[in-house]
JSON list of C-alpha atoms in Angstrom, two decimals:
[
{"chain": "A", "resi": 1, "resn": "UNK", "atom": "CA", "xyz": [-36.49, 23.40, -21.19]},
{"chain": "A", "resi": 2, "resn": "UNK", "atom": "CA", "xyz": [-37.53, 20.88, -18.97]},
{"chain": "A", "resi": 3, "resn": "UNK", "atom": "CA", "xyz": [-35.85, 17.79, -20.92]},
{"chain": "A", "resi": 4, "resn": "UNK", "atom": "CA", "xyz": [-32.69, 20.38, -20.49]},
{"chain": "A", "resi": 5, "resn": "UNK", "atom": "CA", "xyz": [-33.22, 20.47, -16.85]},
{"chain": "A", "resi": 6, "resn": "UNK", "atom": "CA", "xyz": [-33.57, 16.52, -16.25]},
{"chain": "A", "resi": 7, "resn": "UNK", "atom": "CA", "xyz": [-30.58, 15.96, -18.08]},
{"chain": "A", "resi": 8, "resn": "UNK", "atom": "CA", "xyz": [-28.77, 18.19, -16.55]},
{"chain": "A", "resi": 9, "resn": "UNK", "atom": "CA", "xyz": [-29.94, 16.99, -13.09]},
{"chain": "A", "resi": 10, "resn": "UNK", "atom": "CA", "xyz": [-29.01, 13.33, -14.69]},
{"chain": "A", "resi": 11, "resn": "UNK", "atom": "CA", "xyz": [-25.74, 14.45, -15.37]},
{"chain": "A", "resi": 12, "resn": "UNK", "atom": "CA", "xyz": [-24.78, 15.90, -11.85]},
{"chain": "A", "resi": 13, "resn": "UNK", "atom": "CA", "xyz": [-26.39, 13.11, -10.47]},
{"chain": "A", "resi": 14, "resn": "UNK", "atom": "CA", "xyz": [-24.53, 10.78, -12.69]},
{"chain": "A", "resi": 15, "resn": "UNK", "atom": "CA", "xyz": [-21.31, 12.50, -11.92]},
{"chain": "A", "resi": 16, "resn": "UNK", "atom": "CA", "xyz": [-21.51, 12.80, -8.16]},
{"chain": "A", "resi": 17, "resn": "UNK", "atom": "CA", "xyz": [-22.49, 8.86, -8.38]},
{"chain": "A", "resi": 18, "resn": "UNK", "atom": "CA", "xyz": [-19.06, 8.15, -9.88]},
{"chain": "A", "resi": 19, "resn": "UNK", "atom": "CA", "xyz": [-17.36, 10.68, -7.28]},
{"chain": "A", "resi": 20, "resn": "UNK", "atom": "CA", "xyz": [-19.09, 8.33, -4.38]},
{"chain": "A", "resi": 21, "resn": "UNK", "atom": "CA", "xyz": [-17.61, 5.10, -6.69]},
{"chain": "A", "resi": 22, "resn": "UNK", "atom": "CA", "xyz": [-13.67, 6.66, -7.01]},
{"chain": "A", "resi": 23, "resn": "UNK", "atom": "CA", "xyz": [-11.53, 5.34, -4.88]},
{"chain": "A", "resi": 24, "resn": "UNK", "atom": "CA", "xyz": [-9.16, 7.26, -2.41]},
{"chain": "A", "resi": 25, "resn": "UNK", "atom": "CA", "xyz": [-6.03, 5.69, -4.22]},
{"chain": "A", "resi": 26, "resn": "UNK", "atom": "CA", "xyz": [-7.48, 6.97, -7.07]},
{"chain": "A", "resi": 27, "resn": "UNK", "atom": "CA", "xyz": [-7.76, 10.33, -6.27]},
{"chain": "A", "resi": 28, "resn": "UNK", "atom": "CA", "xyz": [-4.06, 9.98, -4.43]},
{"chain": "A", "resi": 29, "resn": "UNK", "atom": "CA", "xyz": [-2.56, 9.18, -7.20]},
{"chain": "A", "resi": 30, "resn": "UNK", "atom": "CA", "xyz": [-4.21, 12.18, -8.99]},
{"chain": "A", "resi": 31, "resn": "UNK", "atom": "CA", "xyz": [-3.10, 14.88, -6.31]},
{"chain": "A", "resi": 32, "resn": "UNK", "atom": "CA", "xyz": [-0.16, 13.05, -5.60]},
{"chain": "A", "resi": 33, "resn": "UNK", "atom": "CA", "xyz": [1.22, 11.56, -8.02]},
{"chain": "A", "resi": 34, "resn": "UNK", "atom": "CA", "xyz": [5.03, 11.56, -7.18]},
{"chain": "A", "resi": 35, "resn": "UNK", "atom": "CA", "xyz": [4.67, 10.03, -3.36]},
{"chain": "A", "resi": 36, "resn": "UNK", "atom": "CA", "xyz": [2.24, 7.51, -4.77]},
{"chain": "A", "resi": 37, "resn": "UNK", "atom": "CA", "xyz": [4.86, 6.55, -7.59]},
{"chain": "A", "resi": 38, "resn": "UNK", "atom": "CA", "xyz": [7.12, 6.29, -5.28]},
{"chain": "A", "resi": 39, "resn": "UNK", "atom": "CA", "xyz": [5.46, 4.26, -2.64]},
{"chain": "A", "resi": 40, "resn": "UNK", "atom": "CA", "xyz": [4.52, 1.36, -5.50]},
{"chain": "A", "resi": 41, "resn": "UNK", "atom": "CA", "xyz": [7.26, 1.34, -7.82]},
{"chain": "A", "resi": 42, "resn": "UNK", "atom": "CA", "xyz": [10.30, 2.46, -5.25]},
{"chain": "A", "resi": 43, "resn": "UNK", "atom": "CA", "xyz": [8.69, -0.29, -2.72]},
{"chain": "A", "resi": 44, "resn": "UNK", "atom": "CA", "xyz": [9.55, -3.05, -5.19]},
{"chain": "A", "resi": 45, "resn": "UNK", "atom": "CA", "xyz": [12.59, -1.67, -6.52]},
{"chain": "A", "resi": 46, "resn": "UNK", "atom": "CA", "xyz": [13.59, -1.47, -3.05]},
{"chain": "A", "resi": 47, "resn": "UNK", "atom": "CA", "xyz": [12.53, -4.59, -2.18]},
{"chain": "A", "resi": 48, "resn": "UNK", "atom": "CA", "xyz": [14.61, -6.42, -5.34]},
{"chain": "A", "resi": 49, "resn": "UNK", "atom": "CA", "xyz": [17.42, -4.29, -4.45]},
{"chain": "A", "resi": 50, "resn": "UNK", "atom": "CA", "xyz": [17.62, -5.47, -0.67]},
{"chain": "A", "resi": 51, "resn": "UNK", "atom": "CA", "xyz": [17.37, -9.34, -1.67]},
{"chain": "A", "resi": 52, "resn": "UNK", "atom": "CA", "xyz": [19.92, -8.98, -4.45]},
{"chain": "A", "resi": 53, "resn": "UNK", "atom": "CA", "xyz": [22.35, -7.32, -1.80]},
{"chain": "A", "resi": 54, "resn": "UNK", "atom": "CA", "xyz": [21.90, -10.04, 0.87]},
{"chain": "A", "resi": 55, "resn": "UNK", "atom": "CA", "xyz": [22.44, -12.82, -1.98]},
{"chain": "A", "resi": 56, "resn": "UNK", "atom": "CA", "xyz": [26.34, -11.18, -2.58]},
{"chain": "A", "resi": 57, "resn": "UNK", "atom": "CA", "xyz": [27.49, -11.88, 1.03]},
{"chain": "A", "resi": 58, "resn": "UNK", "atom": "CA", "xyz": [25.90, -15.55, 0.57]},
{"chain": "A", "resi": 59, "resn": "UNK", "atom": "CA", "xyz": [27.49, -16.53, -2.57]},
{"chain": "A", "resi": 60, "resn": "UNK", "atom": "CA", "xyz": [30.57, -14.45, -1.59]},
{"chain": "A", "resi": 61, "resn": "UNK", "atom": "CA", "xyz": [30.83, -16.92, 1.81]},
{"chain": "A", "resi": 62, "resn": "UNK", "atom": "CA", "xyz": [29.98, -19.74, -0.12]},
{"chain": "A", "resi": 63, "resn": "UNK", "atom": "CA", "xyz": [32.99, -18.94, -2.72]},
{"chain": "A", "resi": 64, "resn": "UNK", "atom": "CA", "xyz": [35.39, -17.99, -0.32]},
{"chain": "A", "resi": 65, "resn": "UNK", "atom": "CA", "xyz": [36.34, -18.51, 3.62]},
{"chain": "A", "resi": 66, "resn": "UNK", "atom": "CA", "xyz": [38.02, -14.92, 3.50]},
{"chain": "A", "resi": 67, "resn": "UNK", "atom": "CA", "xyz": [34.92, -13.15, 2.58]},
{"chain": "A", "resi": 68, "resn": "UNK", "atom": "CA", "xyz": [33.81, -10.88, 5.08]},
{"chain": "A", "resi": 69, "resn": "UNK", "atom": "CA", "xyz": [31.17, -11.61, 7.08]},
{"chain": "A", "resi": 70, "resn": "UNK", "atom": "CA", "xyz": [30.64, -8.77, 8.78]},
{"chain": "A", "resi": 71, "resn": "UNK", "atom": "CA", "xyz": [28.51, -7.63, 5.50]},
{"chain": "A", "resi": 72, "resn": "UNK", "atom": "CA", "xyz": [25.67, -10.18, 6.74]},
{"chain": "A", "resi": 73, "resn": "UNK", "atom": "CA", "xyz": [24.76, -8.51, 10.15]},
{"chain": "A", "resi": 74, "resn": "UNK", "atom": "CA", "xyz": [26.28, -4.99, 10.22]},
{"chain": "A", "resi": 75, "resn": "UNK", "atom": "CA", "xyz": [27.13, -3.98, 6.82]},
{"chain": "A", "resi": 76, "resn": "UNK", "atom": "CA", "xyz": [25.17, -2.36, 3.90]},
{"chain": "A", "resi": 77, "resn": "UNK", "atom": "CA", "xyz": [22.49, -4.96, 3.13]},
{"chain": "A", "resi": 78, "resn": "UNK", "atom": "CA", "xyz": [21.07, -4.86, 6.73]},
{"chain": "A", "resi": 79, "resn": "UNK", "atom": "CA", "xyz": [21.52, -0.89, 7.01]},
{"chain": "A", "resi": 80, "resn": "UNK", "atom": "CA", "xyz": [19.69, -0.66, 3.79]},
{"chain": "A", "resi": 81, "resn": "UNK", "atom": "CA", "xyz": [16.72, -3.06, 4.98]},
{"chain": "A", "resi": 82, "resn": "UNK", "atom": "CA", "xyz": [16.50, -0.95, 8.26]},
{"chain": "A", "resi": 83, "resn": "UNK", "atom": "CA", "xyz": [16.51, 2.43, 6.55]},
{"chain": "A", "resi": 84, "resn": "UNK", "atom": "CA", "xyz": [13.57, 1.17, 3.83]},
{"chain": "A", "resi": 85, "resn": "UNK", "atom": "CA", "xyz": [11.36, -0.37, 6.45]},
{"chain": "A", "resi": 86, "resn": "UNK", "atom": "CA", "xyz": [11.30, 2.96, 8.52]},
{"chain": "A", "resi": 87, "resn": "UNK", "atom": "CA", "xyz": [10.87, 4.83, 5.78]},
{"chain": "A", "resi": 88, "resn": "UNK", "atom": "CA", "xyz": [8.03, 2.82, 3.78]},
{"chain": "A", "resi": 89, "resn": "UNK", "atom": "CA", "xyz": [6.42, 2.40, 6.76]},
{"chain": "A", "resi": 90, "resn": "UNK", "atom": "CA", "xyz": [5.98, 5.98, 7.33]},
{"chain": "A", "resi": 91, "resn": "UNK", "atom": "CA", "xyz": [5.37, 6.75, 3.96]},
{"chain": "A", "resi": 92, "resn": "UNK", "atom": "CA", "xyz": [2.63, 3.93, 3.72]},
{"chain": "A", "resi": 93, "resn": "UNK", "atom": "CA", "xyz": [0.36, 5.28, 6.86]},
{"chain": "A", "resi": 94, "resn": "UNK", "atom": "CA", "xyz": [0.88, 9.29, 5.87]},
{"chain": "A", "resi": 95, "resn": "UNK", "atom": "CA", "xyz": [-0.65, 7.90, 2.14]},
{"chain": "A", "resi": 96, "resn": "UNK", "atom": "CA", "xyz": [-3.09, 5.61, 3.76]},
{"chain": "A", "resi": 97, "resn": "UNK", "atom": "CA", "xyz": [-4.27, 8.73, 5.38]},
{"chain": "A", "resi": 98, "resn": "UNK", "atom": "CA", "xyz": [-3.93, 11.03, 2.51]},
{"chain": "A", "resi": 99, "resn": "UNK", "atom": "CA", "xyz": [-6.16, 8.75, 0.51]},
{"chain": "A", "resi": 100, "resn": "UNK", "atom": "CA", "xyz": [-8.73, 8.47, 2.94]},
{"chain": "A", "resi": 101, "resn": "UNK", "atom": "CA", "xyz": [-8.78, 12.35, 3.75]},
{"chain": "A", "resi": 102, "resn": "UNK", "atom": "CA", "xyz": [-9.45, 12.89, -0.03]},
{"chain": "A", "resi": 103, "resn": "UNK", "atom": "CA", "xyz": [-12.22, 10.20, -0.43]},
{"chain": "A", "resi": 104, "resn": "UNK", "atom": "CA", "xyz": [-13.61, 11.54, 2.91]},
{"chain": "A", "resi": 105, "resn": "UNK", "atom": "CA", "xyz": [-13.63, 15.23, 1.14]},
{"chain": "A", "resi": 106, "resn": "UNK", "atom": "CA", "xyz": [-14.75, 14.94, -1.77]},
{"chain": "A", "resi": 107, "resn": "UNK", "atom": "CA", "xyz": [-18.00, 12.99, -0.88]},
{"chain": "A", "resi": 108, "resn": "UNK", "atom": "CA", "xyz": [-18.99, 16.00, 1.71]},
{"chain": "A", "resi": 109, "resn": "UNK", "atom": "CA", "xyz": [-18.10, 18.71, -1.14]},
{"chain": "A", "resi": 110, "resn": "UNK", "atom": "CA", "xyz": [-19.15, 16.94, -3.88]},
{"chain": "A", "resi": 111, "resn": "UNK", "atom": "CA", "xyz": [-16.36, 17.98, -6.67]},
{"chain": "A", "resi": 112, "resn": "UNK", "atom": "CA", "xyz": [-17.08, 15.20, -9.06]},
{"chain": "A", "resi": 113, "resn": "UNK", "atom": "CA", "xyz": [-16.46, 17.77, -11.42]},
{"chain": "A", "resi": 114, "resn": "UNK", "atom": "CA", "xyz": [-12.70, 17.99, -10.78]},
{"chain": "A", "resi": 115, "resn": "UNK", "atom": "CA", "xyz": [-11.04, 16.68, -13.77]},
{"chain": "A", "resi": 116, "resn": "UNK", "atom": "CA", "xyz": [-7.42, 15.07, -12.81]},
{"chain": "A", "resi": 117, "resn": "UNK", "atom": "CA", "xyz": [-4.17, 17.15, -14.35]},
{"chain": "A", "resi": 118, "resn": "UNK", "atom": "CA", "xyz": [-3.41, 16.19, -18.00]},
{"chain": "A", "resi": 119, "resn": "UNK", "atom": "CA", "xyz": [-1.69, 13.51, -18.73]},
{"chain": "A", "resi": 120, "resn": "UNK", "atom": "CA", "xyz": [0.83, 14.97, -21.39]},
{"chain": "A", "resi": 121, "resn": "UNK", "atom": "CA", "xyz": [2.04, 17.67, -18.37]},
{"chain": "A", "resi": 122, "resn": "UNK", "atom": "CA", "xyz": [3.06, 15.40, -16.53]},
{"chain": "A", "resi": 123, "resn": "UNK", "atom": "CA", "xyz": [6.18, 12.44, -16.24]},
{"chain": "A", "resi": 124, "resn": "UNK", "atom": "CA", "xyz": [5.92, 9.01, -17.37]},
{"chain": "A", "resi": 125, "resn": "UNK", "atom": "CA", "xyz": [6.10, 7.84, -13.59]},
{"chain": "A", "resi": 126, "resn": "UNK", "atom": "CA", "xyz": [3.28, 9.61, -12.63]},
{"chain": "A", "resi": 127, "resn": "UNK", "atom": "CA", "xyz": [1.20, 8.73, -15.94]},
{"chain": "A", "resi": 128, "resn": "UNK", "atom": "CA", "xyz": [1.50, 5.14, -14.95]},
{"chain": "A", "resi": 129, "resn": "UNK", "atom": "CA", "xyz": [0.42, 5.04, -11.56]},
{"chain": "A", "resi": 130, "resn": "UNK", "atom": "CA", "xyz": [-2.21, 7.16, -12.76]},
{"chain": "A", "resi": 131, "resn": "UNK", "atom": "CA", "xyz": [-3.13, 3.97, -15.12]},
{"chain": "A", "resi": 132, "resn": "UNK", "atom": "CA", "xyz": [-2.44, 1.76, -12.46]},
{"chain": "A", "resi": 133, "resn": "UNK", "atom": "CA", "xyz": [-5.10, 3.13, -9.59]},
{"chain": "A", "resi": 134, "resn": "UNK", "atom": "CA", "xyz": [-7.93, 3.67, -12.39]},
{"chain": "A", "resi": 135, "resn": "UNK", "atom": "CA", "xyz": [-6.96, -0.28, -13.82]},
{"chain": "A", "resi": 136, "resn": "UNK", "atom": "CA", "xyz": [-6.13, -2.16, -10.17]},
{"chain": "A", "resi": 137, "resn": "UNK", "atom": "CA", "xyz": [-7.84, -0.51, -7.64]},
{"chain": "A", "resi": 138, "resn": "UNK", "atom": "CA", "xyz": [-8.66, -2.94, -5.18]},
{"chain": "A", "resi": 139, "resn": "UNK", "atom": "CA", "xyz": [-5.45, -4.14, -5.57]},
{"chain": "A", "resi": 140, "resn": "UNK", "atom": "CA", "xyz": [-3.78, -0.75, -5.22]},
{"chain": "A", "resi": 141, "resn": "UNK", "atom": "CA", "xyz": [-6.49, -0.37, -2.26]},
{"chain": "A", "resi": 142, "resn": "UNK", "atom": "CA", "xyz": [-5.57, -3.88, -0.34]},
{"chain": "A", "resi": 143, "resn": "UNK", "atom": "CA", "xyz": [-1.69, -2.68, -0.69]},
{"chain": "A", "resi": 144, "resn": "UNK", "atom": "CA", "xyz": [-1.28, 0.67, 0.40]},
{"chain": "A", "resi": 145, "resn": "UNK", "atom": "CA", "xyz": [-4.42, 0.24, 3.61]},
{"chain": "A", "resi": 146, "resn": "UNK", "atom": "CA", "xyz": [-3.20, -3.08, 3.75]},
{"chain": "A", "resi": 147, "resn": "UNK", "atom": "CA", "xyz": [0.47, -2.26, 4.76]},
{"chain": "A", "resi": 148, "resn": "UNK", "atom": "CA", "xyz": [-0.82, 1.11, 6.20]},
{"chain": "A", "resi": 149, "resn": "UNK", "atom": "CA", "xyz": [-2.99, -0.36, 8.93]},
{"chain": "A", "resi": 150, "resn": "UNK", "atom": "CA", "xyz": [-0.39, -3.34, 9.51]},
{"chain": "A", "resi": 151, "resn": "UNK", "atom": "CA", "xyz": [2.24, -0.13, 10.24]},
{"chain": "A", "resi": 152, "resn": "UNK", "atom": "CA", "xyz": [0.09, 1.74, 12.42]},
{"chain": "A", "resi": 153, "resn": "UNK", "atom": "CA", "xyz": [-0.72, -1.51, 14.89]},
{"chain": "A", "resi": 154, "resn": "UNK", "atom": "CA", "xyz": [3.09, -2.40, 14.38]},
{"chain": "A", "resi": 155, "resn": "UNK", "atom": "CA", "xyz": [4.19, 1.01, 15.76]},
{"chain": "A", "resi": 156, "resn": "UNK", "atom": "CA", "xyz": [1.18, 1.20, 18.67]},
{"chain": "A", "resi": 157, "resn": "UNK", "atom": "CA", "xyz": [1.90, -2.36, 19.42]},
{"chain": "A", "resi": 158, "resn": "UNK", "atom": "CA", "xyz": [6.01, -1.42, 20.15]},
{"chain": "A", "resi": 159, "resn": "UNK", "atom": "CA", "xyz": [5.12, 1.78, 22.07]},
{"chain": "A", "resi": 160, "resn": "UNK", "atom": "CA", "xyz": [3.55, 0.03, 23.92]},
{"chain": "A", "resi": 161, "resn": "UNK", "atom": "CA", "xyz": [5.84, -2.96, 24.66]},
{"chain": "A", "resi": 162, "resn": "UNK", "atom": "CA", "xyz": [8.73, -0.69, 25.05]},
{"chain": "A", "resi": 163, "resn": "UNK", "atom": "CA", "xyz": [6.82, 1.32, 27.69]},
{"chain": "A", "resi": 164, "resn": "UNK", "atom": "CA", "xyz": [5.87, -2.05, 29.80]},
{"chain": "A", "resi": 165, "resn": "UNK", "atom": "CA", "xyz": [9.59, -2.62, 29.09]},
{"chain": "A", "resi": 166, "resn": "UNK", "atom": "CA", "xyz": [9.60, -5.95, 27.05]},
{"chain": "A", "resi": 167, "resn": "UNK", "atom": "CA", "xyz": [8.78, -7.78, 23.70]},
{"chain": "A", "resi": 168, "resn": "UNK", "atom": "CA", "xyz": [7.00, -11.00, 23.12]},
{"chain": "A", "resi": 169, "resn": "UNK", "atom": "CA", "xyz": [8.96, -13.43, 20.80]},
{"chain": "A", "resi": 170, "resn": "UNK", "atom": "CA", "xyz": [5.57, -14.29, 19.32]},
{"chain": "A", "resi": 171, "resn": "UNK", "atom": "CA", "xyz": [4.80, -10.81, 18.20]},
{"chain": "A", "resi": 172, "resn": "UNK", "atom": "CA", "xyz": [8.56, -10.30, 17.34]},
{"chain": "A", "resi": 173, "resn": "UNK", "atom": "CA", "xyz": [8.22, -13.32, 14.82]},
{"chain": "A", "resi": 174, "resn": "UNK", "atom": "CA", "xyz": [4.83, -11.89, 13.22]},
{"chain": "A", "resi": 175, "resn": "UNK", "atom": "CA", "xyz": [6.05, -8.83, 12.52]},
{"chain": "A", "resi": 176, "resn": "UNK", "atom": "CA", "xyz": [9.29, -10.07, 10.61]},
{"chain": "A", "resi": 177, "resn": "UNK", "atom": "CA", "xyz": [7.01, -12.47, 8.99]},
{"chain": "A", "resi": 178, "resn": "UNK", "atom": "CA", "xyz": [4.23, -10.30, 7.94]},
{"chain": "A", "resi": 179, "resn": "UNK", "atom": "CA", "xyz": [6.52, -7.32, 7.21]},
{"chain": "A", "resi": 180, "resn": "UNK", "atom": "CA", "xyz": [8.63, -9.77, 4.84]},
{"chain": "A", "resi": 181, "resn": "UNK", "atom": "CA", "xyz": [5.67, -10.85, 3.12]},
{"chain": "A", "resi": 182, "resn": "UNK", "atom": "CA", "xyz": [4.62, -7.15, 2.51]},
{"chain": "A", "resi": 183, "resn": "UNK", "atom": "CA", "xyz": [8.16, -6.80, 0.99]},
{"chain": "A", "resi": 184, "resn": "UNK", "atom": "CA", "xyz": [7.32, -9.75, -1.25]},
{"chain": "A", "resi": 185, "resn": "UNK", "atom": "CA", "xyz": [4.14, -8.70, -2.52]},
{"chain": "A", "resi": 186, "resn": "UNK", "atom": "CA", "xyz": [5.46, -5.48, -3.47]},
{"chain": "A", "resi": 187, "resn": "UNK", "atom": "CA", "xyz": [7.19, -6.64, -6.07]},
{"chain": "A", "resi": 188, "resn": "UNK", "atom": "CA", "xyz": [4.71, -7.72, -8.20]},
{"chain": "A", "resi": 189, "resn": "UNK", "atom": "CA", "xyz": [2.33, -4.80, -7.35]},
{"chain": "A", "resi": 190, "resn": "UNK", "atom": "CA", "xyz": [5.44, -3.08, -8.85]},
{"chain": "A", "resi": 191, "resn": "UNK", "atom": "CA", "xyz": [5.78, -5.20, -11.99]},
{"chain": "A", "resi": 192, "resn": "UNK", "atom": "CA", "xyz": [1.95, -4.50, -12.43]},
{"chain": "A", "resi": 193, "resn": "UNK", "atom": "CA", "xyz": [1.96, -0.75, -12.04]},
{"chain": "A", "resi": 194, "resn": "UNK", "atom": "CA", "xyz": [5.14, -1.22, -14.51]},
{"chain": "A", "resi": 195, "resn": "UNK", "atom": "CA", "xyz": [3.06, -2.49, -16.69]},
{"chain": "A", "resi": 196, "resn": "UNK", "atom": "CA", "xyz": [1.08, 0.84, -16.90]},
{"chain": "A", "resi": 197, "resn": "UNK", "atom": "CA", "xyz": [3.97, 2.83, -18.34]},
{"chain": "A", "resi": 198, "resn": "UNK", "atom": "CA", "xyz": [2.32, 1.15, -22.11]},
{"chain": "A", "resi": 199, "resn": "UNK", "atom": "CA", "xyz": [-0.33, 3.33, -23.47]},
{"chain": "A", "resi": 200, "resn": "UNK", "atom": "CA", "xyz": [-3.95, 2.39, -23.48]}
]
C-alpha cells in the first residue's frame, strides 16, 4: 500500500512538474486551436500574398508606361497591407495574452491532468499547429510574445504621440522596419508549422 501511495504521489508530482514545463503557446494552441492556426499560418500566407501583390504594379510599370500607378499608393496592395497589420496586430496581443492567462492558470490550479481534445475530432489546421507548439516552442514562444509585446509598445507609443500631437521620424522608421521584419519572419514560421500537417 505504501509503494501504491509513493507512486502515486510520484505520478502527480511528475505530472504537475510537466504542467509547470508546458508552455502557454502550448496550451493556446490546445484551447484555441483555430485563432492560433490562424495567427501562424494566415500571418505568412498573408504576408506572401501582400509581396506578390506589390510585385504586379512593379513589373506592370516596368512593362508598360500606361499601367496605372495609382495601384502602388492607393489601390489594393496598400489597402490590403493596412487591413492585415491592424488586424494581426490585434490578434497577436489578444493571443499573447490568452497564452499567458492559461500558463498563469493552470500553475495556480494545477490541472496537469487535462488531456488536450483528440486529435482525430478535430481539422487538419488545427492538428498541425497542435504539432507545431509541442515541436517549436520557443520558436512559437519568441513569435507570437515577440510580435505581441512589439504591438502593445507600438500602439502605447502612438497614443501617446498623437496626444502630444506629433511623430518622430526616428520612431516612424523603426516601426516600418521592425514591423516589416515581423512580416518576413512569418513566413518561414509558416512554412515550419506547414511542415506539421505530416504525421509523426
Amino acid at each position: 500500500m505504501e509503494h501504491t501511495d509513493t507512486d502515486g504521489q510520484d505520478g502527480r508530482a511528475g505530472r504537475q512538474a510537466e504542467a509547470r514545463r508546458r508552455y502557454g503557446v502550448q496550451m493556446l494552441a490546445e484551447k484555441c486551436p483555430r485563432a492560433a492556426s490562424l495567427y501562424f499560418f494566415g500571418f505568412g500566407i498573408w504576408t506572401v500574398v501582400v509581396h506578390v501583390s506589390f510585385l504586379i504594379p512593379i513589373i506592370g510599370i516596368l512593362l508598360s508606361d500606361n499601367f496605372p500607378r495609382c495601384l502602388m499608393a492607393d489601390g489594393i496592395p496598400s489597402r490590403l497591407m493596412s487591413a492585415g497589420v491592424i488586424c494581426f496586430t490585434a490578434l497577436s496581443i489578444l493571443l499573447s495574452l490568452v497564452a499567458l492567462w492559461l500558463k498563469h492558470s493552470a500553475a495556480k490550479r494545477n490541472t496537469s491532468h487535462e488531456s488536450p481534445a483528440p486529435a482525430a475530432q478535430e481539422a487538419p489546421a488545427e492538428q498541425a499547429v497542435q504539432r507545431f507548439a509541442g515541436r517549436h516552442p520557443h520558436i512559437a514562444s519568441a513569435f507570437l510574445y515577440g510580435y505581441g509585446i512589439f504591438s502593445a509598445v507600438c500602439m502605447t507609443f502612438a497614443l501617446v504621440f498623437t496626444f502630444l500631437g506629433c511623430t518622430p521620424p526616428l520612431y516612424a522608421r523603426f516601426l516600418v522596419y521592425t514591423d516589416r521584419c515581423f512580416m518576413l519572419l512569418s513566413v518561414p514560421v509558416a512554412i515550419l508549422a506547414l511542415c506539421s500537417l505530416r504525421k509523426r
